[in-house]
PDB file of C-alpha atoms in Angstrom:
ATOM      1  CA  MET A   1       8.621  -9.369 -16.479  1.00  0.00           C
ATOM      2  CA  THR A   2      12.207  -8.889 -17.631  1.00  0.00           C
ATOM      3  CA  SER A   3      15.508  -9.742 -16.055  1.00  0.00           C
ATOM      4  CA  THR A   4      19.237  -9.422 -16.551  1.00  0.00           C
ATOM      5  CA  VAL A   5      21.086 -12.714 -16.223  1.00  0.00           C
ATOM      6  CA  SER A   6      24.068 -12.596 -13.890  1.00  0.00           C
ATOM      7  CA  THR A   7      27.542 -13.445 -15.141  1.00  0.00           C
ATOM      8  CA  ALA A   8      28.676 -14.648 -11.716  1.00  0.00           C
ATOM      9  CA  GLY A   9      29.762 -18.216 -11.019  1.00  0.00           C
ATOM     10  CA  PRO A  10      27.219 -21.038 -10.551  1.00  0.00           C
ATOM     11  CA  ALA A  11      26.475 -20.372  -6.879  1.00  0.00           C
ATOM     12  CA  GLY A  12      26.532 -16.598  -7.304  1.00  0.00           C
ATOM     13  CA  ALA A  13      24.439 -16.827 -10.464  1.00  0.00           C
ATOM     14  CA  THR A  14      21.766 -18.898  -8.723  1.00  0.00           C
ATOM     15  CA  SER A  15      21.682 -16.472  -5.815  1.00  0.00           C
ATOM     16  CA  SER A  16      21.459 -13.480  -8.145  1.00  0.00           C
ATOM     17  CA  LYS A  17      18.691 -15.086 -10.199  1.00  0.00           C
ATOM     18  CA  SER A  18      16.777 -15.916  -7.034  1.00  0.00           C
ATOM     19  CA  GLU A  19      17.031 -12.271  -5.968  1.00  0.00           C
ATOM     20  CA  GLN A  20      15.865 -11.101  -9.397  1.00  0.00           C
ATOM     21  CA  ALA A  21      12.960 -13.553  -9.390  1.00  0.00           C
ATOM     22  CA  TYR A  22      11.998 -12.431  -5.889  1.00  0.00           C
ATOM     23  CA  ALA A  23      12.046  -8.760  -6.893  1.00  0.00           C
ATOM     24  CA  ALA A  24      10.076  -9.392 -10.099  1.00  0.00           C
ATOM     25  CA  VAL A  25       7.335 -11.505  -8.516  1.00  0.00           C
ATOM     26  CA  LYS A  26       7.019  -9.213  -5.490  1.00  0.00           C
ATOM     27  CA  ALA A  27       6.694  -6.178  -7.763  1.00  0.00           C
ATOM     28  CA  SER A  28       3.926  -7.913  -9.707  1.00  0.00           C
ATOM     29  CA  ILE A  29       2.081  -8.706  -6.474  1.00  0.00           C
ATOM     30  CA  LEU A  30       2.378  -5.213  -5.027  1.00  0.00           C
ATOM     31  CA  SER A  31       1.381  -3.560  -8.311  1.00  0.00           C
ATOM     32  CA  GLY A  32      -1.774  -5.639  -8.511  1.00  0.00           C
ATOM     33  CA  GLU A  33      -0.707  -7.459 -11.682  1.00  0.00           C
ATOM     34  CA  TYR A  34      -0.863 -10.649  -9.605  1.00  0.00           C
ATOM     35  CA  SER A  35      -4.121 -10.199  -7.693  1.00  0.00           C
ATOM     36  CA  PRO A  36      -5.203 -12.107  -4.537  1.00  0.00           C
ATOM     37  CA  GLY A  37      -5.754 -15.764  -5.375  1.00  0.00           C
ATOM     38  CA  TYR A  38      -3.648 -15.592  -8.539  1.00  0.00           C
ATOM     39  CA  ARG A  39      -1.930 -18.939  -9.093  1.00  0.00           C
ATOM     40  CA  LEU A  40       1.856 -18.642  -9.357  1.00  0.00           C
ATOM     41  CA  VAL A  41       2.952 -21.259 -11.887  1.00  0.00           C
ATOM     42  CA  LEU A  42       6.673 -21.642 -11.303  1.00  0.00           C
ATOM     43  CA  ALA A  43       7.483 -22.993 -14.761  1.00  0.00           C
ATOM     44  CA  LYS A  44       5.663 -20.108 -16.442  1.00  0.00           C
ATOM     45  CA  ILE A  45       7.391 -17.474 -14.306  1.00  0.00           C
ATOM     46  CA  ALA A  46      10.762 -19.131 -14.902  1.00  0.00           C
ATOM     47  CA  GLU A  47      10.147 -19.078 -18.658  1.00  0.00           C
ATOM     48  CA  GLU A  48       9.202 -15.385 -18.578  1.00  0.00           C
ATOM     49  CA  LEU A  49      12.380 -14.569 -16.655  1.00  0.00           C
ATOM     50  CA  GLY A  50      14.609 -16.857 -18.688  1.00  0.00           C
ATOM     51  CA  PHE A  51      15.623 -18.824 -15.586  1.00  0.00           C
ATOM     52  CA  SER A  52      15.331 -22.382 -14.383  1.00  0.00           C
ATOM     53  CA  VAL A  53      12.634 -23.218 -11.852  1.00  0.00           C
ATOM     54  CA  VAL A  54      15.122 -23.423  -8.945  1.00  0.00           C
ATOM     55  CA  PRO A  55      15.648 -19.670  -8.296  1.00  0.00           C
ATOM     56  CA  VAL A  56      11.925 -19.019  -8.812  1.00  0.00           C
ATOM     57  CA  ARG A  57      11.086 -21.641  -6.188  1.00  0.00           C
ATOM     58  CA  GLU A  58      13.514 -19.967  -3.764  1.00  0.00           C
ATOM     59  CA  ALA A  59      11.905 -16.603  -4.471  1.00  0.00           C
ATOM     60  CA  ILE A  60       8.416 -17.978  -3.831  1.00  0.00           C
ATOM     61  CA  ARG A  61       9.563 -19.400  -0.489  1.00  0.00           C
ATOM     62  CA  ARG A  62      10.810 -15.951   0.550  1.00  0.00           C
ATOM     63  CA  LEU A  63       7.499 -14.399  -0.437  1.00  0.00           C
ATOM     64  CA  GLU A  64       5.659 -17.055   1.548  1.00  0.00           C
ATOM     65  CA  ALA A  65       7.722 -16.106   4.610  1.00  0.00           C
ATOM     66  CA  GLU A  66       6.597 -12.489   4.073  1.00  0.00           C
ATOM     67  CA  ASN A  67       2.949 -13.626   3.928  1.00  0.00           C
ATOM     68  CA  LEU A  68       2.561 -12.444   0.334  1.00  0.00           C
ATOM     69  CA  VAL A  69       2.185 -16.009  -0.966  1.00  0.00           C
ATOM     70  CA  VAL A  70       0.349 -19.038   0.417  1.00  0.00           C
ATOM     71  CA  PHE A  71       0.469 -22.704  -0.550  1.00  0.00           C
ATOM     72  CA  GLU A  72      -2.816 -24.506  -1.029  1.00  0.00           C
ATOM     73  CA  ARG A  73      -3.219 -28.256  -1.347  1.00  0.00           C
ATOM     74  CA  ASN A  74      -3.902 -29.357  -4.929  1.00  0.00           C
ATOM     75  CA  VAL A  75      -3.412 -25.774  -6.093  1.00  0.00           C
ATOM     76  CA  GLY A  76       0.153 -24.773  -5.279  1.00  0.00           C
ATOM     77  CA  ALA A  77       1.413 -21.264  -4.665  1.00  0.00           C
ATOM     78  CA  THR A  78      -1.114 -18.431  -4.862  1.00  0.00           C
ATOM     79  CA  VAL A  79      -1.036 -14.740  -4.037  1.00  0.00           C
ATOM     80  CA  ALA A  80      -2.298 -14.130  -0.514  1.00  0.00           C
ATOM     81  CA  GLY A  81      -5.273 -11.897   0.186  1.00  0.00           C
ATOM     82  CA  ILE A  82      -5.529  -9.349   2.954  1.00  0.00           C
ATOM     83  CA  ASP A  83      -5.118 -10.747   6.454  1.00  0.00           C
ATOM     84  CA  PRO A  84      -8.075  -8.920   8.060  1.00  0.00           C
ATOM     85  CA  THR A  85      -6.612  -8.959  11.573  1.00  0.00           C
ATOM     86  CA  GLU A  86      -3.233  -7.642  10.456  1.00  0.00           C
ATOM     87  CA  TYR A  87      -4.945  -5.024   8.320  1.00  0.00           C
ATOM     88  CA  LEU A  88      -7.087  -3.925  11.263  1.00  0.00           C
ATOM     89  CA  TYR A  89      -4.087  -3.506  13.564  1.00  0.00           C
ATOM     90  CA  THR A  90      -2.018  -1.754  10.892  1.00  0.00           C
ATOM     91  CA  MET A  91      -4.749   0.726  10.031  1.00  0.00           C
ATOM     92  CA  GLN A  92      -5.520   1.458  13.680  1.00  0.00           C
ATOM     93  CA  THR A  93      -1.847   2.102  14.414  1.00  0.00           C
ATOM     94  CA  LEU A  94      -1.296   4.156  11.270  1.00  0.00           C
ATOM     95  CA  GLY A  95      -4.328   6.284  12.083  1.00  0.00           C
ATOM     96  CA  ILE A  96      -2.797   7.206  15.435  1.00  0.00           C
ATOM     97  CA  VAL A  97       0.784   7.885  14.320  1.00  0.00           C
ATOM     98  CA  GLU A  98      -0.102   9.519  10.996  1.00  0.00           C
ATOM     99  CA  GLY A  99      -2.642  11.745  12.718  1.00  0.00           C
ATOM    100  CA  ALA A 100       0.039  12.859  15.174  1.00  0.00           C
ATOM    101  CA  ALA A 101       2.616  13.362  12.401  1.00  0.00           C
ATOM    102  CA  THR A 102       0.184  15.452  10.347  1.00  0.00           C
ATOM    103  CA  ALA A 103      -0.695  17.615  13.361  1.00  0.00           C
ATOM    104  CA  LEU A 104       2.975  18.164  14.196  1.00  0.00           C
ATOM    105  CA  SER A 105       3.698  19.011  10.553  1.00  0.00           C
ATOM    106  CA  ALA A 106       0.837  21.500  10.281  1.00  0.00           C
ATOM    107  CA  PRO A 107       2.730  24.647  11.407  1.00  0.00           C
ATOM    108  CA  LEU A 108       5.523  23.792   8.945  1.00  0.00           C
ATOM    109  CA  ILE A 109       3.356  23.155   5.892  1.00  0.00           C
ATOM    110  CA  SER A 110       3.708  26.000   3.386  1.00  0.00           C
ATOM    111  CA  ALA A 111       1.288  27.329   0.800  1.00  0.00           C
ATOM    112  CA  ALA A 112       3.435  25.586  -1.827  1.00  0.00           C
ATOM    113  CA  ASP A 113       3.039  22.279   0.033  1.00  0.00           C
ATOM    114  CA  ILE A 114      -0.729  22.689   0.119  1.00  0.00           C
ATOM    115  CA  ALA A 115      -0.756  23.496  -3.600  1.00  0.00           C
ATOM    116  CA  ARG A 116       1.288  20.366  -4.274  1.00  0.00           C
ATOM    117  CA  ALA A 117      -1.046  18.216  -2.181  1.00  0.00           C
ATOM    118  CA  ARG A 118      -4.107  19.724  -3.879  1.00  0.00           C
ATOM    119  CA  ALA A 119      -2.631  18.977  -7.315  1.00  0.00           C
ATOM    120  CA  VAL A 120      -2.192  15.333  -6.286  1.00  0.00           C
ATOM    121  CA  ASN A 121      -5.739  15.233  -4.980  1.00  0.00           C
ATOM    122  CA  GLU A 122      -7.001  16.527  -8.329  1.00  0.00           C
ATOM    123  CA  LEU A 123      -5.177  13.670 -10.061  1.00  0.00           C
ATOM    124  CA  MET A 124      -6.949  11.330  -7.648  1.00  0.00           C
ATOM    125  CA  ARG A 125     -10.253  12.949  -8.572  1.00  0.00           C
ATOM    126  CA  GLU A 126      -9.486  12.346 -12.252  1.00  0.00           C
ATOM    127  CA  CYS A 127      -8.978   8.648 -11.453  1.00  0.00           C
ATOM    128  CA  LEU A 128     -12.550   8.267 -10.254  1.00  0.00           C
ATOM    129  CA  ASP A 129     -14.244   8.022 -13.645  1.00  0.00           C
ATOM    130  CA  ASN A 130     -12.006   5.254 -14.993  1.00  0.00           C
ATOM    131  CA  PHE A 131     -11.011   3.895 -11.628  1.00  0.00           C
ATOM    132  CA  ASP A 132      -7.530   2.438 -11.270  1.00  0.00           C
ATOM    133  CA  PRO A 133      -7.179   1.376  -7.608  1.00  0.00           C
ATOM    134  CA  VAL A 134      -3.422   0.825  -7.779  1.00  0.00           C
ATOM    135  CA  ARG A 135      -2.734   4.283  -9.246  1.00  0.00           C
ATOM    136  CA  PHE A 136      -5.232   5.829  -6.843  1.00  0.00           C
ATOM    137  CA  THR A 137      -3.438   4.261  -3.889  1.00  0.00           C
ATOM    138  CA  SER A 138      -0.040   5.443  -5.136  1.00  0.00           C
ATOM    139  CA  LEU A 139      -1.375   8.989  -5.445  1.00  0.00           C
ATOM    140  CA  ASN A 140      -2.995   8.655  -2.020  1.00  0.00           C
ATOM    141  CA  ARG A 141       0.390   7.957  -0.476  1.00  0.00           C
ATOM    142  CA  ASP A 142       1.886  10.925  -2.347  1.00  0.00           C
ATOM    143  CA  PHE A 143      -0.875  13.160  -0.982  1.00  0.00           C
ATOM    144  CA  HIS A 144      -0.434  12.124   2.624  1.00  0.00           C
ATOM    145  CA  SER A 145       3.349  12.279   2.361  1.00  0.00           C
ATOM    146  CA  VAL A 146       3.082  16.013   1.723  1.00  0.00           C
ATOM    147  CA  LEU A 147       1.078  16.398   4.928  1.00  0.00           C
ATOM    148  CA  PHE A 148       3.304  14.389   7.248  1.00  0.00           C
ATOM    149  CA  GLU A 149       6.763  14.775   5.699  1.00  0.00           C
ATOM    150  CA  HIS A 150       7.592  17.882   7.763  1.00  0.00           C
ATOM    151  CA  CYS A 151       6.974  16.089  11.055  1.00  0.00           C
ATOM    152  CA  PRO A 152       9.812  17.218  13.352  1.00  0.00           C
ATOM    153  CA  ASN A 153       9.695  14.022  15.434  1.00  0.00           C
ATOM    154  CA  PRO A 154      11.806  11.422  13.574  1.00  0.00           C
ATOM    155  CA  HIS A 155      10.518   8.531  15.691  1.00  0.00           C
ATOM    156  CA  ILE A 156       6.885   9.235  14.840  1.00  0.00           C
ATOM    157  CA  LEU A 157       7.825   9.755  11.188  1.00  0.00           C
ATOM    158  CA  ASP A 158       9.597   6.392  11.142  1.00  0.00           C
ATOM    159  CA  LEU A 159       6.476   4.707  12.524  1.00  0.00           C
ATOM    160  CA  VAL A 160       4.368   6.323   9.803  1.00  0.00           C
ATOM    161  CA  HIS A 161       6.671   5.037   7.063  1.00  0.00           C
ATOM    162  CA  ARG A 162       6.660   1.577   8.626  1.00  0.00           C
ATOM    163  CA  GLY A 163       2.875   1.614   8.683  1.00  0.00           C
ATOM    164  CA  TRP A 164       2.604   2.570   5.010  1.00  0.00           C
ATOM    165  CA  ASN A 165       5.147  -0.090   4.054  1.00  0.00           C
ATOM    166  CA  ARG A 166       3.241  -2.697   6.033  1.00  0.00           C
ATOM    167  CA  LEU A 167       0.034  -1.704   4.250  1.00  0.00           C
ATOM    168  CA  GLN A 168       1.753  -2.092   0.909  1.00  0.00           C
ATOM    169  CA  ALA A 169       2.970  -5.551   1.888  1.00  0.00           C
ATOM    170  CA  LEU A 170      -0.553  -6.522   2.935  1.00  0.00           C
ATOM    171  CA  ARG A 171      -2.005  -5.414  -0.370  1.00  0.00           C
ATOM    172  CA  SER A 172      -1.262  -2.796  -2.981  1.00  0.00           C
ATOM    173  CA  SER A 173      -4.712  -1.233  -2.741  1.00  0.00           C
ATOM    174  CA  THR A 174      -7.533  -1.430  -0.240  1.00  0.00           C
ATOM    175  CA  PHE A 175      -9.556   0.504  -2.814  1.00  0.00           C
ATOM    176  CA  SER A 176      -9.668  -2.645  -4.953  1.00  0.00           C
ATOM    177  CA  TYR A 177     -12.069  -3.970  -2.321  1.00  0.00           C
ATOM    178  CA  VAL A 178     -13.961  -0.758  -1.558  1.00  0.00           C
ATOM    179  CA  PRO A 179     -13.822   1.399  -4.721  1.00  0.00           C
ATOM    180  CA  GLY A 180     -16.844   3.338  -3.516  1.00  0.00           C
ATOM    181  CA  ARG A 181     -14.727   4.757  -0.691  1.00  0.00           C
ATOM    182  CA  ALA A 182     -12.436   6.576  -3.151  1.00  0.00           C
ATOM    183  CA  ARG A 183     -14.714   9.535  -3.922  1.00  0.00           C
ATOM    184  CA  GLN A 184     -15.371  10.211  -0.240  1.00  0.00           C
ATOM    185  CA  SER A 185     -11.628   9.983   0.424  1.00  0.00           C
ATOM    186  CA  VAL A 186     -10.913  12.733  -2.121  1.00  0.00           C
ATOM    187  CA  GLU A 187     -13.468  15.013  -0.445  1.00  0.00           C
ATOM    188  CA  GLU A 188     -11.953  14.327   2.977  1.00  0.00           C
ATOM    189  CA  HIS A 189      -8.550  15.262   1.568  1.00  0.00           C
ATOM    190  CA  GLU A 190      -9.933  18.621   0.491  1.00  0.00           C
ATOM    191  CA  ALA A 191     -11.384  19.146   3.971  1.00  0.00           C
ATOM    192  CA  LEU A 192      -7.984  18.399   5.516  1.00  0.00           C
ATOM    193  CA  LEU A 193      -6.345  20.950   3.236  1.00  0.00           C
ATOM    194  CA  GLY A 194      -8.981  23.470   4.249  1.00  0.00           C
ATOM    195  CA  LEU A 195      -8.099  22.977   7.918  1.00  0.00           C
ATOM    196  CA  LEU A 196      -4.398  23.451   7.186  1.00  0.00           C
ATOM    197  CA  GLU A 197      -5.015  26.578   5.103  1.00  0.00           C
ATOM    198  CA  ALA A 198      -7.131  28.045   7.888  1.00  0.00           C
ATOM    199  CA  GLY A 199      -4.438  27.392  10.502  1.00  0.00           C
ATOM    200  CA  ALA A 200      -6.774  25.152  12.494  1.00  0.00           C
ATOM    201  CA  PRO A 201      -5.633  23.963  15.940  1.00  0.00           C
ATOM    202  CA  ALA A 202      -3.388  20.902  15.927  1.00  0.00           C
ATOM    203  CA  ASP A 203      -6.020  18.856  17.767  1.00  0.00           C
ATOM    204  CA  ASP A 204      -8.543  19.508  14.988  1.00  0.00           C
ATOM    205  CA  VAL A 205      -6.039  18.499  12.297  1.00  0.00           C
ATOM    206  CA  GLU A 206      -5.118  15.326  14.144  1.00  0.00           C
ATOM    207  CA  ARG A 207      -8.760  14.431  14.744  1.00  0.00           C
ATOM    208  CA  ALA A 208      -9.602  14.880  11.053  1.00  0.00           C
ATOM    209  CA  ALA A 209      -6.587  12.868   9.884  1.00  0.00           C
ATOM    210  CA  ARG A 210      -7.432  10.010  12.241  1.00  0.00           C
ATOM    211  CA  ALA A 211     -11.112  10.034  11.251  1.00  0.00           C
ATOM    212  CA  HIS A 212     -10.089   9.904   7.585  1.00  0.00           C
ATOM    213  CA  ARG A 213      -8.010   6.783   8.172  1.00  0.00           C
ATOM    214  CA  ALA A 214     -10.718   5.197  10.333  1.00  0.00           C
ATOM    215  CA  ALA A 215     -13.332   5.738   7.609  1.00  0.00           C
ATOM    216  CA  THR A 216     -11.334   3.628   5.151  1.00  0.00           C
ATOM    217  CA  LEU A 217     -10.936   0.892   7.745  1.00  0.00           C
ATOM    218  CA  ASP A 218     -14.669   0.999   8.514  1.00  0.00           C
ATOM    219  CA  ALA A 219     -15.505   0.727   4.811  1.00  0.00           C
ATOM    220  CA  TYR A 220     -13.291  -2.343   4.450  1.00  0.00           C
ATOM    221  CA  LEU A 221     -14.741  -4.013   7.552  1.00  0.00           C
ATOM    222  CA  ALA A 222     -18.274  -3.336   6.302  1.00  0.00           C
ATOM    223  CA  HIS A 223     -17.306  -4.891   2.951  1.00  0.00           C
ATOM    224  CA  ARG A 224     -16.125  -8.042   4.715  1.00  0.00           C
ATOM    225  CA  ALA A 225     -19.138  -8.303   6.990  1.00  0.00           C
ATOM    226  CA  PRO A 226     -21.523 -11.144   6.022  1.00  0.00           C
ATOM    227  CA  SER A 227     -24.838 -10.117   4.516  1.00  0.00           C
ATOM    228  CA  PRO A 228     -27.810 -10.376   6.946  1.00  0.00           C
TER     229      PRO A 228
END
């Protein structure tokens, strides 16, 4: 991680360094560089950033408040894993609002949009052999953005963006936990594009988009389920 040291006065400098430390550590968590359970050694992070420990400690406290970091006795600060209940609620909600946004967008999606989405899906397909879950997830968001970005209802669109942002805060990639789901996801993307190309009824598009989201949730829940 790199940082630019502020030239502000003592109080301003500390505040600026805290903000920089917060941004750097959060980026490392969301990118997957700091994986769930990773121990955040304040002195080491401070050394990498060229700061004292004080602004790093402030940054870690902010990340704890956002549920990205947890403190464990005799361990210290570690990167939080997925909160299964929060993930469940977020995915259920996103399935509903994203399905609606995709259906409302359908009449406005052009052949060029479909070509763009298919190109992204091909990049996702290329990721499967040497699987990179973080890159796959980033491409996944790009793919779905093409399908819902024309939604004419700004309130629904806002809810979709909030849902994606909440997912990112929970964890950069669900596919880190269920990599086997990735190949099926790519095929479901192609099926969605087929519906849009064929001018399928909005109800069919919404149903397919919601089922696609539900399948990822089901895969994660099955992964968490205890073995019989």
